[in-house]
PDB file of C-alpha atoms in Angstrom:
ATOM      1  CA  UNK A 179       5.498 -11.365  -8.380  1.00  0.00           C
ATOM      2  CA  UNK A 180       3.426 -14.604  -7.186  1.00  0.00           C
ATOM      3  CA  UNK A 181       5.232 -17.848  -6.367  1.00  0.00           C
ATOM      4  CA  UNK A 182       3.774 -20.811  -7.675  1.00  0.00           C
ATOM      5  CA  UNK A 183       4.723 -24.240  -5.698  1.00  0.00           C
ATOM      6  CA  UNK A 184       3.470 -27.503  -6.793  1.00  0.00           C
ATOM      7  CA  UNK A 185       4.024 -29.982  -4.196  1.00  0.00           C
ATOM      8  CA  UNK A 186       4.115 -33.756  -4.942  1.00  0.00           C
ATOM      9  CA  UNK A 187       5.245 -35.236  -1.423  1.00  0.00           C
ATOM     10  CA  UNK A 188       6.601 -34.343   2.017  1.00  0.00           C
ATOM     11  CA  UNK A 189       9.850 -33.229   0.654  1.00  0.00           C
ATOM     12  CA  UNK A 190       8.076 -30.671  -1.459  1.00  0.00           C
ATOM     13  CA  UNK A 191       5.814 -29.525   1.556  1.00  0.00           C
ATOM     14  CA  UNK A 192       8.823 -29.181   3.699  1.00  0.00           C
ATOM     15  CA  UNK A 193      10.736 -27.035   1.064  1.00  0.00           C
ATOM     16  CA  UNK A 194       7.364 -24.857   0.333  1.00  0.00           C
ATOM     17  CA  UNK A 195       7.153 -23.846   4.022  1.00  0.00           C
ATOM     18  CA  UNK A 196      10.135 -21.390   4.657  1.00  0.00           C
ATOM     19  CA  UNK A 197       9.374 -20.146   1.001  1.00  0.00           C
ATOM     20  CA  UNK A 198       5.756 -18.934   1.933  1.00  0.00           C
ATOM     21  CA  UNK A 199       6.598 -18.146   5.181  1.00  0.00           C
ATOM     22  CA  UNK A 200       9.877 -16.349   4.417  1.00  0.00           C
ATOM     23  CA  UNK A 201      11.746 -18.107   7.552  1.00  0.00           C
ATOM     24  CA  UNK A 202      12.330 -21.376   8.634  1.00  0.00           C
ATOM     25  CA  UNK A 203       9.858 -22.210  11.598  1.00  0.00           C
ATOM     26  CA  UNK A 204      11.059 -23.425  14.876  1.00  0.00           C
ATOM     27  CA  UNK A 205       8.428 -24.974  17.433  1.00  0.00           C
ATOM     28  CA  UNK A 206       5.648 -24.206  15.111  1.00  0.00           C
ATOM     29  CA  UNK A 207       2.546 -25.905  13.901  1.00  0.00           C
ATOM     30  CA  UNK A 208       2.379 -24.703  10.162  1.00  0.00           C
ATOM     31  CA  UNK A 209      -1.029 -25.379   7.784  1.00  0.00           C
ATOM     32  CA  UNK A 210      -0.463 -25.290   4.183  1.00  0.00           C
ATOM     33  CA  UNK A 211      -3.843 -25.012   2.211  1.00  0.00           C
ATOM     34  CA  UNK A 212      -4.876 -26.293  -1.317  1.00  0.00           C
ATOM     35  CA  UNK A 213      -7.666 -26.093  -3.534  1.00  0.00           C
ATOM     36  CA  UNK A 214      -9.480 -24.085  -6.425  1.00  0.00           C
ATOM     37  CA  UNK A 215     -10.290 -21.179  -4.133  1.00  0.00           C
ATOM     38  CA  UNK A 216      -8.162 -18.879  -2.262  1.00  0.00           C
ATOM     39  CA  UNK A 217      -5.297 -20.803  -0.905  1.00  0.00           C
ATOM     40  CA  UNK A 218      -3.327 -19.651   2.120  1.00  0.00           C
ATOM     41  CA  UNK A 219      -0.937 -20.653   4.834  1.00  0.00           C
ATOM     42  CA  UNK A 220      -0.684 -20.029   8.708  1.00  0.00           C
ATOM     43  CA  UNK A 221       1.580 -20.719  11.578  1.00  0.00           C
ATOM     44  CA  UNK A 222       0.905 -20.993  15.298  1.00  0.00           C
ATOM     45  CA  UNK A 223       3.720 -21.103  18.241  1.00  0.00           C
ATOM     46  CA  UNK A 224       3.269 -24.737  19.640  1.00  0.00           C
ATOM     47  CA  UNK A 225       1.962 -25.240  23.221  1.00  0.00           C
ATOM     48  CA  UNK A 226       4.736 -26.174  25.668  1.00  0.00           C
ATOM     49  CA  UNK A 227       3.215 -29.821  26.363  1.00  0.00           C
ATOM     50  CA  UNK A 228       0.739 -32.411  24.630  1.00  0.00           C
ATOM     51  CA  UNK A 229      -1.794 -31.717  27.433  1.00  0.00           C
ATOM     52  CA  UNK A 230      -1.871 -27.814  26.456  1.00  0.00           C
ATOM     53  CA  UNK A 231      -3.338 -28.776  23.168  1.00  0.00           C
ATOM     54  CA  UNK A 232      -6.741 -26.736  23.343  1.00  0.00           C
ATOM     55  CA  UNK A 233      -9.911 -26.444  20.949  1.00  0.00           C
ATOM     56  CA  UNK A 234      -8.621 -22.756  20.366  1.00  0.00           C
ATOM     57  CA  UNK A 235      -5.475 -24.238  18.125  1.00  0.00           C
ATOM     58  CA  UNK A 236      -7.832 -26.468  15.985  1.00  0.00           C
ATOM     59  CA  UNK A 237     -10.591 -23.248  15.574  1.00  0.00           C
ATOM     60  CA  UNK A 238      -7.750 -20.811  14.791  1.00  0.00           C
ATOM     61  CA  UNK A 239      -6.900 -23.002  12.055  1.00  0.00           C
ATOM     62  CA  UNK A 240     -10.087 -24.362  10.984  1.00  0.00           C
ATOM     63  CA  UNK A 241     -12.249 -21.037  10.809  1.00  0.00           C
ATOM     64  CA  UNK A 242      -9.904 -19.421   8.074  1.00  0.00           C
ATOM     65  CA  UNK A 243     -10.263 -22.722   6.185  1.00  0.00           C
ATOM     66  CA  UNK A 244     -13.767 -22.915   6.409  1.00  0.00           C
ATOM     67  CA  UNK A 245     -14.401 -19.330   4.971  1.00  0.00           C
ATOM     68  CA  UNK A 246     -12.064 -19.660   2.074  1.00  0.00           C
ATOM     69  CA  UNK A 247     -13.730 -23.154   1.251  1.00  0.00           C
ATOM     70  CA  UNK A 248     -10.495 -25.035   1.484  1.00  0.00           C
ATOM     71  CA  UNK A 249     -10.379 -28.685  -0.060  1.00  0.00           C
ATOM     72  CA  UNK A 250      -7.454 -30.120   1.440  1.00  0.00           C
ATOM     73  CA  UNK A 251      -4.689 -29.315   3.956  1.00  0.00           C
ATOM     74  CA  UNK A 252      -1.208 -30.464   5.218  1.00  0.00           C
ATOM     75  CA  UNK A 253       0.216 -29.901   8.726  1.00  0.00           C
ATOM     76  CA  UNK A 254       3.725 -29.591   9.640  1.00  0.00           C
ATOM     77  CA  UNK A 255       4.697 -29.877  13.258  1.00  0.00           C
ATOM     78  CA  UNK A 256       8.209 -28.574  13.747  1.00  0.00           C
ATOM     79  CA  UNK A 257       9.128 -30.103  17.113  1.00  0.00           C
ATOM     80  CA  UNK A 258      11.299 -32.909  18.842  1.00  0.00           C
ATOM     81  CA  UNK A 259       8.443 -33.869  20.933  1.00  0.00           C
ATOM     82  CA  UNK A 260       6.629 -36.965  19.426  1.00  0.00           C
ATOM     83  CA  UNK A 261       3.711 -36.963  22.031  1.00  0.00           C
ATOM     84  CA  UNK A 262       2.912 -33.432  21.023  1.00  0.00           C
ATOM     85  CA  UNK A 263       2.807 -34.022  17.194  1.00  0.00           C
ATOM     86  CA  UNK A 264       0.438 -37.316  18.063  1.00  0.00           C
ATOM     87  CA  UNK A 265      -1.954 -35.144  20.121  1.00  0.00           C
ATOM     88  CA  UNK A 266      -2.155 -32.298  17.417  1.00  0.00           C
ATOM     89  CA  UNK A 267      -2.574 -34.881  14.965  1.00  0.00           C
ATOM     90  CA  UNK A 268      -5.631 -36.401  17.099  1.00  0.00           C
ATOM     91  CA  UNK A 269      -7.088 -33.200  17.724  1.00  0.00           C
ATOM     92  CA  UNK A 270      -6.609 -31.586  13.994  1.00  0.00           C
ATOM     93  CA  UNK A 271      -7.516 -34.498  11.434  1.00  0.00           C
ATOM     94  CA  UNK A 272     -10.877 -35.534  12.669  1.00  0.00           C
ATOM     95  CA  UNK A 273     -12.093 -31.844  13.321  1.00  0.00           C
ATOM     96  CA  UNK A 274     -10.958 -30.915   9.719  1.00  0.00           C
ATOM     97  CA  UNK A 275     -12.519 -34.383   7.991  1.00  0.00           C
ATOM     98  CA  UNK A 276     -15.748 -33.799   9.884  1.00  0.00           C
ATOM     99  CA  UNK A 277     -15.830 -30.635   7.861  1.00  0.00           C
ATOM    100  CA  UNK A 278     -15.258 -32.105   4.379  1.00  0.00           C
ATOM    101  CA  UNK A 279     -11.766 -31.065   4.375  1.00  0.00           C
ATOM    102  CA  UNK A 280      -9.236 -33.645   3.298  1.00  0.00           C
ATOM    103  CA  UNK A 281      -5.966 -33.801   5.353  1.00  0.00           C
ATOM    104  CA  UNK A 282      -3.384 -34.973   3.050  1.00  0.00           C
ATOM    105  CA  UNK A 283      -0.842 -35.692   5.672  1.00  0.00           C
ATOM    106  CA  UNK A 284       0.652 -34.635   9.433  1.00  0.00           C
ATOM    107  CA  UNK A 285       4.373 -34.539   9.175  1.00  0.00           C
ATOM    108  CA  UNK A 286       6.818 -33.912  12.140  1.00  0.00           C
ATOM    109  CA  UNK A 287      10.051 -32.137  11.194  1.00  0.00           C
ATOM    110  CA  UNK A 288      13.002 -31.995  13.600  1.00  0.00           C
ATOM    111  CA  UNK A 289      16.773 -31.940  13.338  1.00  0.00           C
ATOM    112  CA  UNK A 290      16.760 -31.994   9.281  1.00  0.00           C
ATOM    113  CA  UNK A 291      14.431 -35.151   9.143  1.00  0.00           C
ATOM    114  CA  UNK A 292      10.811 -35.749   8.910  1.00  0.00           C
ATOM    115  CA  UNK A 293       8.072 -38.407   9.563  1.00  0.00           C
ATOM    116  CA  UNK A 294       4.423 -38.859   8.978  1.00  0.00           C
ATOM    117  CA  UNK A 295       2.766 -38.838  12.066  1.00  0.00           C
ATOM    118  CA  UNK A 296       0.613 -41.929  13.054  1.00  0.00           C
ATOM    119  CA  UNK A 297      -3.016 -41.390  13.690  1.00  0.00           C
ATOM    120  CA  UNK A 298      -3.822 -44.731  15.334  1.00  0.00           C
ATOM    121  CA  UNK A 299      -3.596 -44.549  19.066  1.00  0.00           C
ATOM    122  CA  UNK A 300      -0.569 -46.389  20.303  1.00  0.00           C
ATOM    123  CA  UNK A 301       1.261 -46.596  17.052  1.00  0.00           C
ATOM    124  CA  UNK A 302       4.755 -46.205  16.974  1.00  0.00           C
ATOM    125  CA  UNK A 303       5.952 -43.186  14.971  1.00  0.00           C
ATOM    126  CA  UNK A 304       8.430 -44.183  12.009  1.00  0.00           C
ATOM    127  CA  UNK A 305      12.072 -43.218  12.026  1.00  0.00           C
ATOM    128  CA  UNK A 306      12.744 -39.863  10.670  1.00  0.00           C
ATOM    129  CA  UNK A 307      13.845 -39.541   6.907  1.00  0.00           C
ATOM    130  CA  UNK A 308      16.681 -36.943   6.185  1.00  0.00           C
ATOM    131  CA  UNK A 309      15.501 -33.770   4.278  1.00  0.00           C
ATOM    132  CA  UNK A 310      17.103 -30.698   2.932  1.00  0.00           C
ATOM    133  CA  UNK A 311      15.028 -27.951   1.890  1.00  0.00           C
ATOM    134  CA  UNK A 312      18.228 -25.521   1.158  1.00  0.00           C
ATOM    135  CA  UNK A 313      18.824 -27.125  -2.051  1.00  0.00           C
ATOM    136  CA  UNK A 314      15.541 -27.829  -3.407  1.00  0.00           C
ATOM    137  CA  UNK A 315      14.152 -26.488  -6.579  1.00  0.00           C
ATOM    138  CA  UNK A 316      11.534 -24.313  -4.517  1.00  0.00           C
ATOM    139  CA  UNK A 317      14.417 -22.594  -2.720  1.00  0.00           C
ATOM    140  CA  UNK A 318      16.230 -21.983  -5.952  1.00  0.00           C
ATOM    141  CA  UNK A 319      13.064 -20.410  -7.549  1.00  0.00           C
ATOM    142  CA  UNK A 320      12.390 -18.217  -4.271  1.00  0.00           C
ATOM    143  CA  UNK A 321      16.021 -16.947  -4.989  1.00  0.00           C
ATOM    144  CA  UNK A 322      15.442 -16.305  -8.927  1.00  0.00           C
ATOM    145  CA  UNK A 323      12.161 -14.461  -7.646  1.00  0.00           C
ATOM    146  CA  UNK A 324      14.101 -12.298  -5.335  1.00  0.00           C
ATOM    147  CA  UNK A 325      12.530 -13.558  -2.237  1.00  0.00           C
ATOM    148  CA  UNK A 326      14.719 -14.051   0.880  1.00  0.00           C
ATOM    149  CA  UNK A 327      14.350 -16.875   3.521  1.00  0.00           C
ATOM    150  CA  UNK A 328      15.404 -15.793   6.866  1.00  0.00           C
ATOM    151  CA  UNK A 329      16.761 -18.323   9.805  1.00  0.00           C
ATOM    152  CA  UNK A 330      14.047 -17.591  12.012  1.00  0.00           C
ATOM    153  CA  UNK A 331      11.098 -15.550  13.140  1.00  0.00           C
ATOM    154  CA  UNK A 332      13.260 -13.416  15.582  1.00  0.00           C
ATOM    155  CA  UNK A 333      15.375 -12.693  12.336  1.00  0.00           C
ATOM    156  CA  UNK A 334      12.165 -11.065  10.459  1.00  0.00           C
ATOM    157  CA  UNK A 335      11.674  -9.246  13.749  1.00  0.00           C
ATOM    158  CA  UNK A 336      14.848  -8.156  13.780  1.00  0.00           C
ATOM    159  CA  UNK A 337      14.538  -6.749  10.031  1.00  0.00           C
ATOM    160  CA  UNK A 338      12.319  -4.168  11.170  1.00  0.00           C
ATOM    161  CA  UNK A 339      13.579  -3.351  14.577  1.00  0.00           C
ATOM    162  CA  UNK A 340      14.897   0.191  15.731  1.00  0.00           C
ATOM    163  CA  UNK A 341      18.080   1.311  14.387  1.00  0.00           C
ATOM    164  CA  UNK A 342      19.397   3.481  16.863  1.00  0.00           C
ATOM    165  CA  UNK A 343      21.777   5.546  14.377  1.00  0.00           C
ATOM    166  CA  UNK A 344      19.068   6.001  11.643  1.00  0.00           C
ATOM    167  CA  UNK A 345      16.685   7.311  14.478  1.00  0.00           C
ATOM    168  CA  UNK A 346      19.429   9.781  15.662  1.00  0.00           C
ATOM    169  CA  UNK A 347      20.385  11.153  12.016  1.00  0.00           C
ATOM    170  CA  UNK A 348      16.757  11.349  10.815  1.00  0.00           C
ATOM    171  CA  UNK A 349      15.576  12.963  14.210  1.00  0.00           C
ATOM    172  CA  UNK A 350      18.482  15.602  13.565  1.00  0.00           C
ATOM    173  CA  UNK A 351      17.066  16.340   9.933  1.00  0.00           C
ATOM    174  CA  UNK A 352      13.373  16.470  11.404  1.00  0.00           C
ATOM    175  CA  UNK A 353      14.112  19.166  13.972  1.00  0.00           C
ATOM    176  CA  UNK A 354      15.809  21.128  11.031  1.00  0.00           C
ATOM    177  CA  UNK A 355      12.648  20.592   8.954  1.00  0.00           C
ATOM    178  CA  UNK A 356      10.328  21.778  11.981  1.00  0.00           C
ATOM    179  CA  UNK A 357      12.078  25.158  12.043  1.00  0.00           C
ATOM    180  CA  UNK A 358      11.944  25.494   8.394  1.00  0.00           C
ATOM    181  CA  UNK A 359       9.213  28.250   7.369  1.00  0.00           C
ATOM    182  CA  UNK A 360       8.339  26.168   3.826  1.00  0.00           C
ATOM    183  CA  UNK A 361       7.593  23.106   6.091  1.00  0.00           C
ATOM    184  CA  UNK A 362       5.403  25.194   8.065  1.00  0.00           C
ATOM    185  CA  UNK A 363       3.469  26.707   4.872  1.00  0.00           C
ATOM    186  CA  UNK A 364       3.194  23.107   3.336  1.00  0.00           C
ATOM    187  CA  UNK A 365      -0.460  21.961   2.430  1.00  0.00           C
ATOM    188  CA  UNK A 366      -1.455  18.299   3.235  1.00  0.00           C
ATOM    189  CA  UNK A 367      -1.989  18.109  -0.575  1.00  0.00           C
ATOM    190  CA  UNK A 368       1.800  19.235  -1.095  1.00  0.00           C
ATOM    191  CA  UNK A 369       3.178  16.897   1.674  1.00  0.00           C
ATOM    192  CA  UNK A 370       1.434  13.860  -0.108  1.00  0.00           C
ATOM    193  CA  UNK A 371       2.650  15.043  -3.478  1.00  0.00           C
ATOM    194  CA  UNK A 372       6.296  15.175  -1.973  1.00  0.00           C
ATOM    195  CA  UNK A 373       6.119  11.892   0.004  1.00  0.00           C
ATOM    196  CA  UNK A 374       4.797   9.818  -2.549  1.00  0.00           C
ATOM    197  CA  UNK A 375       7.421  11.266  -5.049  1.00  0.00           C
ATOM    198  CA  UNK A 376      10.355  10.548  -2.614  1.00  0.00           C
ATOM    199  CA  UNK A 377       8.979   6.847  -1.896  1.00  0.00           C
ATOM    200  CA  UNK A 378       8.673   6.313  -5.724  1.00  0.00           C
ATOM    201  CA  UNK A 379      12.183   7.858  -6.043  1.00  0.00           C
ATOM    202  CA  UNK A 380      13.622   4.950  -3.771  1.00  0.00           C
ATOM    203  CA  UNK A 381      11.378   2.579  -5.260  1.00  0.00           C
ATOM    204  CA  UNK A 382      12.728   2.832  -8.878  1.00  0.00           C
ATOM    205  CA  UNK A 383      16.194   3.343  -7.889  1.00  0.00           C
ATOM    206  CA  UNK A 384      16.514   0.391  -5.617  1.00  0.00           C
ATOM    207  CA  UNK A 385      18.181   2.789  -3.075  1.00  0.00           C
ATOM    208  CA  UNK A 386      17.480   3.193   0.641  1.00  0.00           C
ATOM    209  CA  UNK A 387      15.765   6.436   2.056  1.00  0.00           C
ATOM    210  CA  UNK A 388      18.391   9.367   1.989  1.00  0.00           C
ATOM    211  CA  UNK A 389      18.192  11.254   5.290  1.00  0.00           C
ATOM    212  CA  UNK A 390      16.605  14.026   4.162  1.00  0.00           C
ATOM    213  CA  UNK A 391      14.291  12.449   2.422  1.00  0.00           C
ATOM    214  CA  UNK A 392      13.495   9.968   4.983  1.00  0.00           C
ATOM    215  CA  UNK A 393      12.819  13.022   7.671  1.00  0.00           C
ATOM    216  CA  UNK A 394      10.361  14.762   5.122  1.00  0.00           C
ATOM    217  CA  UNK A 395       8.589  11.606   4.602  1.00  0.00           C
ATOM    218  CA  UNK A 396       8.239  10.673   8.688  1.00  0.00           C
ATOM    219  CA  UNK A 397       7.337  14.223   9.248  1.00  0.00           C
ATOM    220  CA  UNK A 398       4.133  13.936   7.238  1.00  0.00           C
ATOM    221  CA  UNK A 399       2.939  10.221   7.390  1.00  0.00           C
ATOM    222  CA  UNK A 400       0.869  10.656  10.286  1.00  0.00           C
ATOM    223  CA  UNK A 401      -1.545  12.832   7.781  1.00  0.00           C
ATOM    224  CA  UNK A 402      -4.372  10.670   5.932  1.00  0.00           C
ATOM    225  CA  UNK A 403      -4.010  12.329   2.906  1.00  0.00           C
ATOM    226  CA  UNK A 404      -0.074  10.872   2.717  1.00  0.00           C
ATOM    227  CA  UNK A 405      -0.634   7.485   4.082  1.00  0.00           C
ATOM    228  CA  UNK A 406      -3.554   7.385   1.481  1.00  0.00           C
ATOM    229  CA  UNK A 407      -0.944   8.587  -1.565  1.00  0.00           C
ATOM    230  CA  UNK A 408       1.862   6.070  -0.390  1.00  0.00           C
ATOM    231  CA  UNK A 409      -0.529   2.895  -0.022  1.00  0.00           C
ATOM    232  CA  UNK A 410      -2.083   3.902  -3.203  1.00  0.00           C
ATOM    233  CA  UNK A 411       1.202   3.634  -4.588  1.00  0.00           C
ATOM    234  CA  UNK A 412       1.738   0.230  -4.277  1.00  0.00           C
ATOM    235  CA  UNK A 413       1.372  -1.935  -7.138  1.00  0.00           C
ATOM    236  CA  UNK A 414       1.600  -5.883  -7.800  1.00  0.00           C
ATOM    237  CA  UNK A 415       5.071  -4.884  -9.703  1.00  0.00           C
ATOM    238  CA  UNK A 416       6.255  -2.582  -6.987  1.00  0.00           C
ATOM    239  CA  UNK A 417       5.304  -4.245  -3.956  1.00  0.00           C
ATOM    240  CA  UNK A 418       8.500  -5.790  -2.835  1.00  0.00           C
ATOM    241  CA  UNK A 419      10.139  -2.535  -3.262  1.00  0.00           C
ATOM    242  CA  UNK A 420       8.139  -0.452  -1.566  1.00  0.00           C
ATOM    243  CA  UNK A 421       8.445  -3.031   1.318  1.00  0.00           C
ATOM    244  CA  UNK A 422      11.958  -2.603   1.090  1.00  0.00           C
ATOM    245  CA  UNK A 423      11.657   0.993   1.653  1.00  0.00           C
ATOM    246  CA  UNK A 424       8.877   1.245   4.373  1.00  0.00           C
ATOM    247  CA  UNK A 425      10.850  -1.539   6.176  1.00  0.00           C
ATOM    248  CA  UNK A 426      14.118   0.913   6.452  1.00  0.00           C
ATOM    249  CA  UNK A 427      11.618   4.001   7.449  1.00  0.00           C
ATOM    250  CA  UNK A 428      10.429   2.018  10.095  1.00  0.00           C
ATOM    251  CA  UNK A 429      13.690   1.001  11.457  1.00  0.00           C
ATOM    252  CA  UNK A 430      14.635   4.856  11.633  1.00  0.00           C
ATOM    253  CA  UNK A 431      11.379   6.296  12.641  1.00  0.00           C
ATOM    254  CA  UNK A 432      10.844   8.032  16.145  1.00  0.00           C
ATOM    255  CA  UNK A 433       8.224   6.707  18.643  1.00  0.00           C
ATOM    256  CA  UNK A 434       5.579   9.152  17.415  1.00  0.00           C
ATOM    257  CA  UNK A 435       5.955   8.104  14.092  1.00  0.00           C
ATOM    258  CA  UNK A 436       6.333   4.359  14.295  1.00  0.00           C
ATOM    259  CA  UNK A 437       2.681   3.562  14.323  1.00  0.00           C
ATOM    260  CA  UNK A 438       1.883   5.275  11.028  1.00  0.00           C
ATOM    261  CA  UNK A 439       4.914   3.950   9.254  1.00  0.00           C
ATOM    262  CA  UNK A 440       4.599   0.502  10.823  1.00  0.00           C
ATOM    263  CA  UNK A 441       0.936   0.048   9.614  1.00  0.00           C
ATOM    264  CA  UNK A 442       2.169   0.902   6.120  1.00  0.00           C
ATOM    265  CA  UNK A 443       5.045  -1.815   6.570  1.00  0.00           C
ATOM    266  CA  UNK A 444       2.397  -4.368   7.503  1.00  0.00           C
ATOM    267  CA  UNK A 445       0.362  -3.234   4.455  1.00  0.00           C
ATOM    268  CA  UNK A 446       3.285  -3.782   2.088  1.00  0.00           C
ATOM    269  CA  UNK A 447       4.079  -6.965   3.569  1.00  0.00           C
ATOM    270  CA  UNK A 448       0.809  -8.260   3.468  1.00  0.00           C
ATOM    271  CA  UNK A 449       0.416  -7.438  -0.095  1.00  0.00           C
ATOM    272  CA  UNK A 450       3.670  -9.074  -0.879  1.00  0.00           C
ATOM    273  CA  UNK A 451       2.718 -12.452   0.935  1.00  0.00           C
ATOM    274  CA  UNK A 452       4.778 -11.940   4.012  1.00  0.00           C
ATOM    275  CA  UNK A 453       2.576 -12.424   6.957  1.00  0.00           C
ATOM    276  CA  UNK A 454       5.175 -12.968   9.520  1.00  0.00           C
ATOM    277  CA  UNK A 455       6.678  -9.720   8.715  1.00  0.00           C
ATOM    278  CA  UNK A 456       3.042  -8.353   8.620  1.00  0.00           C
ATOM    279  CA  UNK A 457       2.570  -9.163  12.074  1.00  0.00           C
ATOM    280  CA  UNK A 458       6.252  -8.303  13.268  1.00  0.00           C
ATOM    281  CA  UNK A 459       5.184  -4.682  11.890  1.00  0.00           C
ATOM    282  CA  UNK A 460       2.084  -4.509  13.459  1.00  0.00           C
ATOM    283  CA  UNK A 461       3.535  -5.839  16.683  1.00  0.00           C
ATOM    284  CA  UNK A 462       5.557  -2.292  16.544  1.00  0.00           C
ATOM    285  CA  UNK A 463       2.581  -0.586  15.700  1.00  0.00           C
ATOM    286  CA  UNK A 464       0.529  -1.683  18.710  1.00  0.00           C
ATOM    287  CA  UNK A 465       3.359  -1.251  21.041  1.00  0.00           C
ATOM    288  CA  UNK A 466       3.286   2.379  20.614  1.00  0.00           C
ATOM    289  CA  UNK A 467      -0.810   2.569  19.765  1.00  0.00           C
ATOM    290  CA  UNK A 468      -2.864  -0.619  20.469  1.00  0.00           C
ATOM    291  CA  UNK A 469      -6.008   1.095  18.872  1.00  0.00           C
ATOM    292  CA  UNK A 470      -4.703   2.390  15.835  1.00  0.00           C
ATOM    293  CA  UNK A 471      -7.107   2.241  13.071  1.00  0.00           C
ATOM    294  CA  UNK A 472      -5.028   1.050   9.951  1.00  0.00           C
ATOM    295  CA  UNK A 473      -3.123  -1.364  12.032  1.00  0.00           C
ATOM    296  CA  UNK A 474      -6.406  -2.974  13.367  1.00  0.00           C
ATOM    297  CA  UNK A 475      -7.980  -3.231  10.086  1.00  0.00           C
ATOM    298  CA  UNK A 476      -4.880  -5.160   8.715  1.00  0.00           C
ATOM    299  CA  UNK A 477      -4.640  -7.369  11.697  1.00  0.00           C
ATOM    300  CA  UNK A 478      -8.000  -8.361  11.110  1.00  0.00           C
ATOM    301  CA  UNK A 479      -7.065  -8.993   7.369  1.00  0.00           C
ATOM    302  CA  UNK A 480      -4.508 -11.375   8.677  1.00  0.00           C
ATOM    303  CA  UNK A 481      -6.571 -13.209  11.053  1.00  0.00           C
ATOM    304  CA  UNK A 482      -9.362 -13.915   8.457  1.00  0.00           C
ATOM    305  CA  UNK A 483      -6.464 -15.149   6.148  1.00  0.00           C
ATOM    306  CA  UNK A 484      -7.838 -12.587   3.334  1.00  0.00           C
ATOM    307  CA  UNK A 485      -5.808 -12.331  -0.180  1.00  0.00           C
ATOM    308  CA  UNK A 486      -4.080  -9.459  -1.054  1.00  0.00           C
ATOM    309  CA  UNK A 487      -6.473  -9.160  -3.795  1.00  0.00           C
ATOM    310  CA  UNK A 488      -9.226  -7.887  -1.199  1.00  0.00           C
ATOM    311  CA  UNK A 489      -7.663  -4.734  -1.228  1.00  0.00           C
ATOM    312  CA  UNK A 490      -8.116  -4.059  -4.707  1.00  0.00           C
ATOM    313  CA  UNK A 491     -11.692  -5.234  -4.610  1.00  0.00           C
ATOM    314  CA  UNK A 492     -12.533  -2.735  -1.925  1.00  0.00           C
ATOM    315  CA  UNK A 493     -10.420   0.013  -3.670  1.00  0.00           C
ATOM    316  CA  UNK A 494     -12.267   0.300  -7.164  1.00  0.00           C
ATOM    317  CA  UNK A 495     -13.827   3.691  -6.252  1.00  0.00           C
ATOM    318  CA  UNK A 496     -10.875   5.173  -4.346  1.00  0.00           C
ATOM    319  CA  UNK A 497      -9.372   8.590  -5.260  1.00  0.00           C
ATOM    320  CA  UNK A 498      -5.528   8.760  -5.720  1.00  0.00           C
ATOM    321  CA  UNK A 499      -4.246  12.017  -4.685  1.00  0.00           C
ATOM    322  CA  UNK A 500      -2.612  13.671  -7.967  1.00  0.00           C
ATOM    323  CA  UNK A 501       0.855  13.936  -8.265  1.00  0.00           C
TER     324      UNK A 501
END
């Protein structure tokens, strides 16, 4: 499901940020984009001090905006440092305007208040205006659509962190499967059909992976045929349920299974519009296998701010395993 938000002022922009990010940012610079083409959002960590604002920060935001023909942007600086916000504004606004991209506003938000950052050198920042994004219509819309907003990026990371009890149980099931003659004789095609059937069942039922089923999927997910089967099963209507399933599988995956499971989780998160969760999943992938091919491909998609539709555009000639 695609969430469409129509912002008409600073309060709307502030309320949109946690909806599109999936969490409430802290010590962050957030960019929202607007226009008739592909729009996206981006978040970067703030430097510690104003003098650490670099051309790399500007380039990291300007590059994707130019590639996607963005018409206008808004910047939101989540910080208590007025000097840092002013330095960011004076670096970002001229660079974007010079490329023909309009800047709607540069907003500093801190402790439940906001103000527009003055662009004129030496201008005093106005007092903060209180805001509450938790009771905004955007928040209600997100709840209605089943989108969860977490309190911080750390909470997003925790949602795909290892669960030691799950790992223990699923490892025991996996050991039993490894000694099974049936498992040893299973072909790649049979493994792909079985894994997709199990995942599809969890998606339809809304249940989490059961121990035996999780072990069976995790045992074969490194096979290309299996990974292709589960990736091609993800649709716009089911992507959030697939993300729920694969996030759970990632939490219980053994170290050698993590890269492939994390890459599939990141793919689902990208397709669902959860960029922060996709990056957290990729962090787990690269901790074990920095050169994981699918992980690297997805990281490039995220860095280039490619829309989820890019997957279908390159996948018209793909062959989905039968089953």
